[in-house]
C-alpha positions in Angstrom: 228.5 -115.9 2.1 226.4 -114.0 4.5 223.5 -116.5 4.3 225.7 -119.5 5.2 227.3 -117.6 8.1 223.9 -116.6 9.5 222.7 -120.2 9.2 225.7 -121.9 10.8 227.0 -119.4 13.3 224.5 -120.1 16.1 225.0 -123.8 16.0 228.8 -123.7 15.9 229.0 -121.0 18.6 226.6 -122.9 20.9 228.6 -126.1 20.5 231.9 -124.4 21.2 230.5 -122.7 24.3 228.9 -125.9 25.7 232.2 -127.8 25.1 234.2 -125.2 26.9 231.8 -125.1 29.8 232.1 -128.8 30.3 235.9 -128.8 30.0 236.3 -126.1 32.7 233.6 -127.5 35.0 235.3 -130.9 35.2 238.6 -129.4 36.2 237.7 -128.1 39.7 235.1 -130.9 40.1 237.5 -133.8 39.6 240.3 -132.1 41.5 238.0 -131.6 44.5 236.9 -135.3 44.4 240.5 -136.6 44.4 241.8 -134.0 46.9 241.3 -136.2 50.0 243.2 -139.0 48.4 246.4 -136.9 48.4 246.3 -135.3 51.8 244.3 -132.2 50.8 247.5 -130.7 49.4 247.3 -127.6 47.2 249.8 -129.3 44.9 246.9 -131.4 43.7 245.5 -128.4 41.8 248.9 -127.7 40.3 249.2 -131.2 39.0 245.6 -131.1 37.7 246.3 -127.8 35.9 249.2 -129.4 34.1 247.1 -132.4 33.2 244.3 -130.4 31.6 246.9 -128.2 29.8 248.3 -131.4 28.4 244.7 -132.4 27.3 244.4 -129.1 25.5 247.6 -129.8 23.7 246.4 -133.3 22.9 243.1 -131.9 21.7 244.7 -129.3 19.5 247.2 -131.8 18.1 244.3 -134.1 17.3 242.4 -131.3 15.6 245.4 -130.2 13.6 245.9 -133.8 12.3 242.2 -134.4 11.7 241.9 -131.2 9.7 244.3 -132.7 7.1 241.9 -135.6 6.3 238.9 -135.6 4.0 235.6 -134.4 5.5 234.2 -137.9 5.6 237.2 -139.4 7.4 237.2 -136.5 9.8 233.6 -137.1 10.7 233.9 -140.9 11.1 236.9 -140.7 13.3 235.6 -137.9 15.5 232.2 -139.6 15.9 233.8 -142.9 16.9 236.0 -141.3 19.6 233.0 -139.4 21.0 231.1 -142.6 21.3 234.1 -144.3 23.1 234.4 -141.4 25.5 230.7 -141.7 26.4 231.4 -145.3 27.5 233.8 -144.0 30.2 231.0 -142.2 32.0 230.4 -141.4 34.8 233.5 -139.5 35.9 233.8 -141.0 39.4 237.3 -142.3 40.1 237.6 -146.0 40.8 238.6 -147.0 44.4 241.3 -149.1 42.8 243.1 -145.9 41.9 243.4 -144.7 45.5 247.1 -144.1 46.4 248.7 -146.4 49.0 251.1 -143.8 50.3 254.1 -144.9 48.2 255.3 -143.5 44.9 255.3 -140.0 43.4 251.9 -138.3 44.2 252.2 -136.0 41.1 252.5 -139.0 38.8 249.7 -140.8 40.6 247.4 -137.8 40.0 248.3 -137.7 36.3 247.6 -141.4 36.0 244.3 -141.2 37.9 243.1 -138.2 35.8 244.1 -139.9 32.6 242.1 -143.0 33.4 239.1 -141.1 34.7 238.6 -138.1 32.5 241.4 -138.3 29.9 239.5 -139.1 26.7 236.5 -136.9 27.4 238.8 -134.0 28.2 240.8 -134.6 25.0 237.6 -134.6 22.9 236.3 -131.4 24.6 239.7 -129.7 24.1 239.6 -130.4 20.3 236.1 -128.9 19.9 237.1 -125.2 19.5 239.9 -125.5 16.9 238.1 -128.3 15.0 234.8 -126.5 14.7 236.7 -123.3 13.7 238.2 -125.2 10.8 234.9 -126.7 9.8 233.1 -123.3 10.0 235.8 -121.5 8.0 235.7 -124.1 5.2 231.9 -124.3 5.1 231.3 -120.5 5.0 234.4 -119.2 3.3 234.9 -116.7 6.1 238.1 -115.3 7.5 239.6 -117.3 10.5 236.9 -117.2 13.1 239.1 -116.1 16.1 235.9 -114.8 17.7 234.9 -118.5 18.2 238.0 -118.9 20.3 236.9 -115.9 22.4 233.4 -117.5 22.8 235.1 -120.7 23.8 237.0 -118.9 26.6 233.8 -117.1 27.6 232.1 -120.4 28.2 235.1 -121.6 30.2 234.9 -118.5 32.3 231.2 -119.0 32.9 231.8 -122.6 34.1 234.7 -121.6 36.4 232.8 -118.9 38.2 229.6 -120.9 38.5 231.3 -123.9 40.2 232.5 -122.3 43.5 229.8 -119.7 43.7 226.7 -121.7 42.6 227.2 -125.4 42.1 229.6 -126.4 44.9 227.6 -124.8 47.7 224.3 -126.3 46.4 225.2 -129.9 45.3 227.3 -132.8 46.5 230.3 -133.8 44.5 228.7 -137.1 43.4 225.6 -135.3 42.2 227.7 -132.9 40.2 229.8 -135.7 38.7 226.6 -137.6 37.6 225.1 -134.4 36.2 228.3 -133.5 34.3 228.4 -137.0 32.8 224.8 -136.7 31.5 225.5 -133.3 29.9 228.7 -134.7 28.3 226.7 -137.5 26.6 224.2 -134.9 25.3 227.1 -132.8 24.0 228.6 -135.8 22.2 225.2 -136.4 20.5 225.3 -132.8 19.3 228.9 -133.1 18.0 228.1 -136.3 16.2 225.3 -134.6 14.4 227.6 -131.7 13.3 230.2 -134.3 12.2 227.5 -136.0 10.1 226.5 -132.8 8.5 230.2 -132.0 7.8 230.6 -135.4 6.0 227.5 -135.0 3.8 227.8 -131.4 2.7 230.7 -130.6 0.3 232.8 -127.5 0.8 231.3 -124.3 -0.5 232.9 -122.7 -3.5 233.6 -119.6 -1.4 235.4 -121.7 1.2 237.4 -123.6 -1.4 238.5 -120.4 -3.1 239.2 -118.6 0.2 241.4 -121.5 1.4 243.3 -121.5 -1.9 243.9 -117.8 -1.9 244.9 -117.9 1.8 247.5 -120.5 1.1 248.8 -118.7 -1.9 249.1 -115.3 -0.2 250.2 -116.3 3.3 253.8 -117.1 3.9 254.5 -119.9 6.4 255.4 -118.6 9.8 259.1 -118.6 10.6 260.6 -120.8 13.2 261.4 -117.7 15.3 257.7 -116.6 15.2 256.5 -120.1 16.2 259.0 -120.2 19.1 257.7 -116.8 20.2 254.1 -118.1 20.1 255.0 -121.0 22.4 257.2 -118.8 24.7 254.5 -116.2 25.3 252.0 -118.9 26.1 254.4 -120.6 28.4 255.1 -117.5 30.4 251.4 -116.8 31.0 250.7 -120.4 31.8 253.7 -120.8 34.2 252.7 -117.6 36.0 249.1 -118.8 36.3 250.2 -122.1 38.0 252.7 -120.3 40.3 250.3 -117.7 41.5 247.5 -120.3 42.0 249.8 -122.5 44.0 250.9 -119.6 46.2 247.3 -118.5 46.9 245.9 -122.0 47.6 248.9 -123.0 49.7 248.5 -120.1 52.1 244.7 -119.8 52.4 243.1 -123.1 51.4 243.2 -125.6 48.5 239.6 -124.9 47.6 238.0 -124.4 44.2 237.3 -120.7 44.9 241.0 -119.9 45.0 241.8 -122.3 42.2 239.3 -120.8 39.7 239.7 -117.1 40.2 243.3 -117.0 38.8 242.3 -119.3 36.0 239.2 -117.2 35.3 241.3 -114.1 35.0 243.7 -116.0 32.7 240.8 -117.0 30.4 239.4 -113.5 30.5 242.7 -112.2 29.0 242.2 -114.7 26.2 238.6 -113.5 25.6 239.6 -109.8 25.6 242.7 -110.3 23.4 241.1 -112.5 20.8 237.7 -110.8 20.7 239.2 -107.6 19.2 242.9 -106.9 18.4 242.6 -103.3 19.4 241.9 -104.1 23.1 245.6 -104.6 23.7 248.0 -101.8 22.9 251.7 -102.1 23.9 252.0 -98.4 24.6 249.2 -98.5 27.2 250.3 -101.8 28.7 254.0 -101.1 28.9 253.9 -99.2 32.3 251.2 -101.6 33.6 253.4 -104.6 32.9 256.4 -102.9 34.5 254.3 -102.1 37.6 252.9 -105.7 37.8 256.3 -107.3 37.5 257.6 -105.1 40.3 254.5 -105.7 42.4 254.8 -109.5 42.1 258.5 -109.3 42.9 257.7 -107.2 46.0 255.0 -109.6 47.2 257.5 -112.5 46.7 260.5 -110.9 48.5 258.6 -109.4 51.4 256.7 -112.6 52.4 253.6 -110.6 53.4 252.1 -113.4 55.4 250.6 -111.1 58.0 249.1 -108.6 55.6 245.3 -108.6 55.2 244.1 -111.1 52.6 241.8 -108.5 51.1 244.9 -106.5 49.9 247.4 -109.3 49.1 245.1 -111.5 47.0 243.8 -108.7 44.8 247.4 -107.5 44.3 248.4 -111.0 43.1 245.4 -111.3 40.8 245.7 -107.8 39.3 249.4 -108.4 38.4 248.5 -111.8 37.0 245.8 -110.3 34.8 248.0 -107.5 33.4 250.9 -109.8 32.6 248.7 -112.5 31.0 246.9 -109.8 29.0 250.2 -108.6 27.7 251.4 -112.1 26.7 248.1 -112.9 25.0 247.8 -109.5 23.4 251.3 -110.0 21.8 250.1 -113.4 20.6 247.1 -111.9 18.8 249.3 -109.3 17.2 251.4 -112.1 15.7 248.5 -114.5 14.8 248.8 -116.2 11.4 246.5 -116.4 8.3 243.8 -119.0 8.3 245.9 -121.7 6.6 248.0 -121.9 9.7 245.2 -121.7 12.2 245.5 -125.1 13.8 249.3 -124.8 13.9 248.9 -121.6 15.8 246.6 -123.1 18.4 248.8 -126.2 18.6 251.9 -124.1 19.5 249.9 -121.9 21.9 248.7 -125.1 23.7 252.3 -126.5 23.7 253.6 -123.4 25.4 250.8 -123.7 28.0 251.8 -127.3 28.8 255.5 -126.4 29.0 254.9 -123.5 31.3 252.6 -125.4 33.5 254.8 -128.5 33.6 257.8 -126.4 34.5 256.1 -125.0 37.6 253.9 -127.9 38.6 256.1 -130.9 37.9 259.7 -130.0 37.1 260.3 -127.2 39.6 259.4 -129.2 42.8 262.0 -131.8 41.7 264.9 -129.5 40.7 264.6 -126.5 43.0 264.5 -126.4 46.8 262.6 -123.1 47.1 259.9 -121.5 45.0 262.6 -119.9 42.8 260.5 -120.6 39.6 258.4 -117.5 40.3 261.4 -115.1 40.2 262.8 -116.9 37.2 259.5 -116.5 35.4 259.4 -112.8 36.3 262.8 -112.2 34.9 262.0 -114.2 31.8 258.8 -112.2 31.2 260.6 -108.9 31.7 263.4 -109.8 29.3 260.9 -111.1 26.7 258.7 -108.0 27.0 261.7 -105.7 26.7 262.7 -107.6 23.5 259.2 -107.2 22.0 259.1 -103.5 22.9 262.7 -102.7 21.8 261.6 -101.3 18.4 259.1 -98.6 19.2 258.0 -95.5 17.3 259.5 -92.2 18.2 262.6 -90.1 17.9 266.1 -91.7 18.2 266.7 -89.8 21.5 263.4 -91.0 23.0 264.0 -94.6 21.9 267.5 -94.5 23.4 266.1 -93.3 26.7 263.3 -95.9 26.7 265.8 -98.7 26.0 268.1 -97.6 28.8 265.2 -97.5 31.3 264.0 -100.9 30.2 267.5 -102.5 30.6 268.0 -100.8 34.0 264.5 -102.0 35.1 265.3 -105.6 34.2 268.7 -105.4 36.0 267.1 -104.0 39.1 264.4 -106.7 39.1 267.1 -109.4 38.7 269.2 -107.9 41.5 266.4 -107.6 44.0 265.2 -111.1 43.4 268.7 -112.5 43.7 269.3 -110.6 46.9 266.1 -111.9 48.4 266.9 -115.5 47.5 270.4 -115.3 49.0 269.1 -113.6 52.1 266.5 -116.4 52.7 269.1 -119.1 52.2 271.5 -117.3 54.7 268.8 -117.3 57.3 267.9 -121.0 56.9 269.8 -123.8 58.5 268.3 -126.1 55.8 265.8 -125.9 53.0 264.0 -128.9 51.4 261.2 -129.2 48.9 258.9 -131.9 47.5 255.4 -132.4 46.2 254.0 -131.0 49.5 255.9 -127.7 49.4 259.0 -126.1 50.8 260.2 -126.8 54.3 262.9 -124.7 55.9 264.6 -124.9 59.3 265.5 -121.5 60.8 267.2 -120.4 64.0 267.0 -117.3 66.1 270.4 -115.8 67.2 271.6 -117.9 70.1 272.1 -114.7 72.1 268.3 -114.4 72.4 267.0 -115.4 75.8 264.2 -117.4 74.2 266.1 -118.4 71.0 264.1 -120.9 69.0 264.5 -123.3 66.0 261.5 -123.2 63.7 260.2 -125.5 61.0 258.6 -123.3 58.4 256.2 -124.5 55.7 255.2 -121.8 53.3 254.5 -118.8 55.4 253.6 -120.7 58.6 255.6 -122.1 61.5 254.9 -125.8 62.0 256.3 -125.6 65.5 259.5 -124.7 67.2 261.9 -125.8 69.9 263.9 -123.7 72.3 267.7 -123.8 71.6 268.9 -123.3 75.2 269.4 -126.6 77.0 267.2 -125.8 80.0 264.2 -125.1 77.8 264.6 -127.7 75.1 262.0 -130.1 76.6 259.3 -127.4 77.1 256.3 -128.0 74.9 256.0 -124.8 72.7 254.2 -123.1 69.9 250.5 -124.3 69.5 251.0 -127.3 71.8 252.0 -125.7 75.1 250.6 -127.0 78.4 248.1 -124.0 78.2 246.7 -125.1 74.8 243.6 -127.2 74.4 245.6 -130.4 73.6 248.1 -129.6 76.3 245.4 -129.3 79.0 243.8 -132.5 77.8 247.0 -134.5 77.8 247.9 -133.2 81.3 244.5 -134.2 82.6 244.6 -137.7 81.0 248.2 -138.3 82.2 247.2 -137.5 85.8 245.0 -140.6 85.6 247.7 -143.0 84.3 249.4 -144.0 81.1 247.9 -142.7 77.9 247.4 -144.1 74.4 247.7 -141.2 72.0 247.4 -140.7 68.3 248.5 -137.5 66.5 247.7 -136.6 62.9 250.5 -134.3 61.7 254.0 -134.5 63.1 255.4 -131.0 62.7 258.6 -130.8 64.8 257.2 -133.5 67.1 256.2 -131.2 70.0 253.3 -133.4 71.0 255.6 -136.4 71.2 257.4 -134.5 73.9 254.5 -135.3 76.3 255.2 -139.0 76.1 256.3 -140.6 79.3 257.4 -144.1 80.3 254.4 -146.4 79.7 252.7 -144.1 77.2 251.8 -145.3 73.7 251.9 -142.9 70.7 251.2 -143.2 67.0 252.0 -140.2 64.8 250.6 -140.0 61.3 252.5 -137.8 58.8 252.0 -137.6 55.0 255.3 -135.8 54.2 258.4 -137.9 54.6 260.6 -134.9 54.7 258.9 -133.7 57.8 259.8 -136.9 59.6 263.4 -136.6 58.4 263.7 -133.1 59.7 262.0 -133.9 63.0 264.5 -136.7 63.6 267.6 -134.8 62.5 267.1 -131.2 63.6 264.8 -131.4 66.6 264.9 -133.6 69.7 261.3 -134.1 70.8 260.7 -137.2 68.7 264.1 -139.0 69.3 263.7 -138.5 73.1 260.1 -139.6 73.0 261.2 -142.9 71.4 263.4 -143.5 74.4 260.7 -142.7 76.9 257.7 -144.7 75.5 256.3 -146.7 72.7 256.4 -144.2 69.8 256.0 -144.8 66.0 255.5 -142.6 63.0 253.4 -143.9 60.2 253.8 -142.3 56.8 250.9 -141.6 54.4 247.7 -139.7 54.5 246.3 -140.1 58.0 242.7 -140.8 57.1 243.6 -143.5 54.5 245.9 -145.1 57.1 243.3 -145.1 59.8 240.8 -146.6 57.4 243.1 -149.6 56.9 243.9 -150.0 60.6 242.0 -152.0 63.2 240.6 -149.9 66.1 243.5 -148.4 68.0 241.8 -147.7 71.3 243.3 -144.2 71.7 242.6 -142.1 74.8 243.4 -139.0 72.8 243.5 -138.4 69.0 244.9 -135.0 68.1 244.3 -133.6 64.6 246.9 -131.0 63.4 247.5 -131.6 59.7 247.4 -128.0 58.3 249.9 -127.1 55.5 250.4 -123.4 55.9 246.8 -122.0 56.2 245.5 -124.6 53.8 242.8 -126.8 55.2 242.6 -130.6 54.6 238.8 -130.5 54.4 238.6 -134.3 54.3 239.9 -134.5 57.9 237.1 -132.4 59.2 234.0 -134.0 57.7 231.4 -136.0 59.6 232.7 -139.2 58.1 236.2 -138.4 59.3 234.9 -137.7 62.8 233.0 -141.1 62.7 236.3 -142.8 61.7 238.2 -141.0 64.5 235.8 -142.2 67.2 236.1 -145.8 65.9 239.8 -145.5 67.0 239.0 -143.9 70.3 237.9 -145.3 73.6 234.2 -144.8 74.4 235.2 -141.8 76.7 238.2 -140.8 74.5 239.0 -137.3 73.4 239.3 -135.8 69.9 241.4 -132.6 69.9 241.2 -130.6 66.6 243.6 -127.7 66.0 241.7 -125.0 64.0 243.9 -121.9 64.3 243.6 -120.1 61.0 243.9 -116.5 59.9 241.0 -116.4 57.5 238.5 -119.2 58.1 236.4 -119.9 61.1 236.3 -123.7 61.5 234.3 -123.9 64.8 231.0 -124.4 63.0 232.5 -127.3 61.0 233.7 -129.1 64.2 230.4 -128.3 66.0 228.3 -130.0 63.2 230.7 -133.0 62.9 230.6 -133.4 66.7 226.8 -133.5 66.6 226.9 -136.2 64.0 228.9 -138.5 66.3 226.8 -137.5 69.4 229.6 -135.7 71.2 229.9 -132.3 72.8 232.5 -129.9 71.5 234.2 -127.1 73.4 236.6 -124.4 72.0 239.8 -123.8 74.1 241.7 -120.6 73.3 245.2 -119.9 74.6 246.7 -116.4 74.0 250.3 -115.8 73.2 252.3 -114.8 76.3 255.7 -114.6 74.7 256.7 -118.2 75.5 254.1 -120.0 73.4 251.8 -119.0 70.5 248.1 -118.3 70.4 246.1 -121.4 69.5 242.5 -122.5 69.1 241.6 -126.1 69.7 238.2 -127.8 69.7 237.9 -130.6 72.2 235.2 -133.2 71.2 234.3 -135.9 73.7 231.5 -137.5 75.7 233.7 -137.4 78.8 232.2 -134.2 80.4 234.0 -134.9 83.7 237.4 -134.4 82.0 236.5 -130.8 81.1 235.6 -130.2 84.7 239.0 -131.1 86.0 241.3 -128.5 87.6 243.5 -128.4 84.6 240.8 -126.6 82.7 239.9 -124.3 85.6 241.5 -121.1 84.3 241.2 -121.9 80.6 239.3 -119.8 78.1 236.7 -122.2 76.9 233.2 -122.0 75.4 230.8 -124.3 73.6 231.4 -124.8 69.9 228.2 -123.9 68.0 227.1 -123.5 64.4 224.5 -121.3 62.7 221.2 -123.0 61.9 221.8 -122.4 58.2 225.2 -124.2 58.2 224.8 -127.9 57.4 228.3 -129.0 58.1 230.8 -130.8 55.9 230.6 -134.3 54.5 232.9 -136.3 52.1 230.5 -135.3 49.3 229.9 -131.6 50.4 232.3 -129.0 51.7 232.4 -125.3 51.0 234.8 -122.9 52.7 233.1 -119.8 51.1 230.5 -119.4 53.9 233.2 -119.6 56.6 235.7 -117.1 55.2 236.3 -113.8 57.0 238.6 -111.6 54.9 239.0 -109.1 57.8 239.4 -111.8 60.4 237.3 -113.0 63.4 238.1 -113.9 66.9 238.7 -117.4 65.6 240.8 -116.4 62.7 242.9 -113.4 63.3 244.4 -114.2 66.7 246.0 -117.5 65.5 249.0 -118.3 63.5 
């Protein structure tokens, strides 16, 4: 029915695109809003990805069930749920849902998202499959898989617009209110379509097409349905794993969240828009190269390679493998009678893959072993799918031998790397906040050290030889900004000190008799390792009044009365990831409520890729303090570090301790507005090739 298709196609396509845009705008938006509540950890995005994948599964399940009812019942039920979801607006999380520092953060995130955006996300997720069914029945057309491609195109548009256009221009609250208003308008549109669906009977063409479809099409086998879910799970699991790796080692920011997800969606668009875009013969060598590339990146731990090479390598490999998985899905798509079942199993696979990486793996593995496991599974699955190819018997035999040898080589190299890493580590632990490992230099080294490694970054170290064990090291030496400040303050008497971020406890090594120190640490495993495998903290407890408080530092400080610190040191970086909520102007205002009038705030900003001096300069201006950058360069006994010292005590910076230090005033460009709790964008501060602030540190 060409006329029916021409009449209804624009309306259905527009509704699907708008729904997809809203669904994929809310993901980075709500994740950014709740990020400060969970310590700025990149694991927040992994948990959010799993949640929204579960919403897609719920939406597809709902659409599958709803499509079995009469048109009138479908419309009434769908309209009622849309109205209820409008009542949950706006999508601003309740303060009552703020975590208190106890319990499993991943489960708390899932609960918070369910309460805040659960029903709206469910309704948005159901839009594409439900409208495809309504369109197919109304027009009598073939299954409109192109609507699925349009849906993913809308998702891609939303994802790219958030970090590049919306986030730099608007506050999070403004975006949340705007999204809520658009969602209400979308619901009105969908209710109108549901009303039309309930009033207009099925066309004869649609009825006959559906009857013929059911008569001719055989039901998909169990094996084929399992394959649908498995292909989807592999792509989804790889997406979450690569996203976590990138955001953990650069910054947990929407930009590095959405690019992998955008590429993942792009593969859906390309694969479902036309079945000829993917061809196994062309992609077979690309998949082999991508699997090998990801294995190389994983085993080599290329933490010091330029980001402009490593990130594109990860993303290109992710794109090729997801394209292969989704292309194989399209090649095995069912007839229209089983359309919703197909989407349901694809979404189920997505949830299983995401949940395995985001929720299960941190609780059952003590390293990031899920990535090599996924690579091996994908390799074996792809070999199985390509086992029967066209060609002569001799050619097929050669190809099969090469494929089997390739999988065995991949497995062997990944296993060797895992065993080598474990051999080099004294201890390995993992939880929601990432993987921690304790590693020792050979004791024969003159400056042998014990390190605490988080991701690709050292969180401090201690010398192993007895005569050097008490020497402050790494980024906290006596030549560092915080070391010079502490030395100057201690020369005037006892010191009340606060430290955000425990690490191995090097800063507690400065504590003397009569000193008072409160250390704030979000990760309980860090405290356990600092107590059991390093001596700075145990010895500090003997020397002075020292206590470690678990939980997000900012939330803890908000609940505490003024502490009257002489010094508050901020060193809460996880790998190169930036807890942006600890650098906003509101955070600085909170810090100075806990400092003496002439107290000192010392902020550690060493970072490979992002220049944080402008952020500190603007936040210091907000609290009417001056800010100076102090750089110390690696001399072989301590590491290069960059600290920003914020204080009104100008006399302190004129003391002899700072006489030979490399210091200069912290400044910000006129165009840089600074960060607040409602606005922060890392994009203007990124330097992919490094700067004086970025490349010399860590």
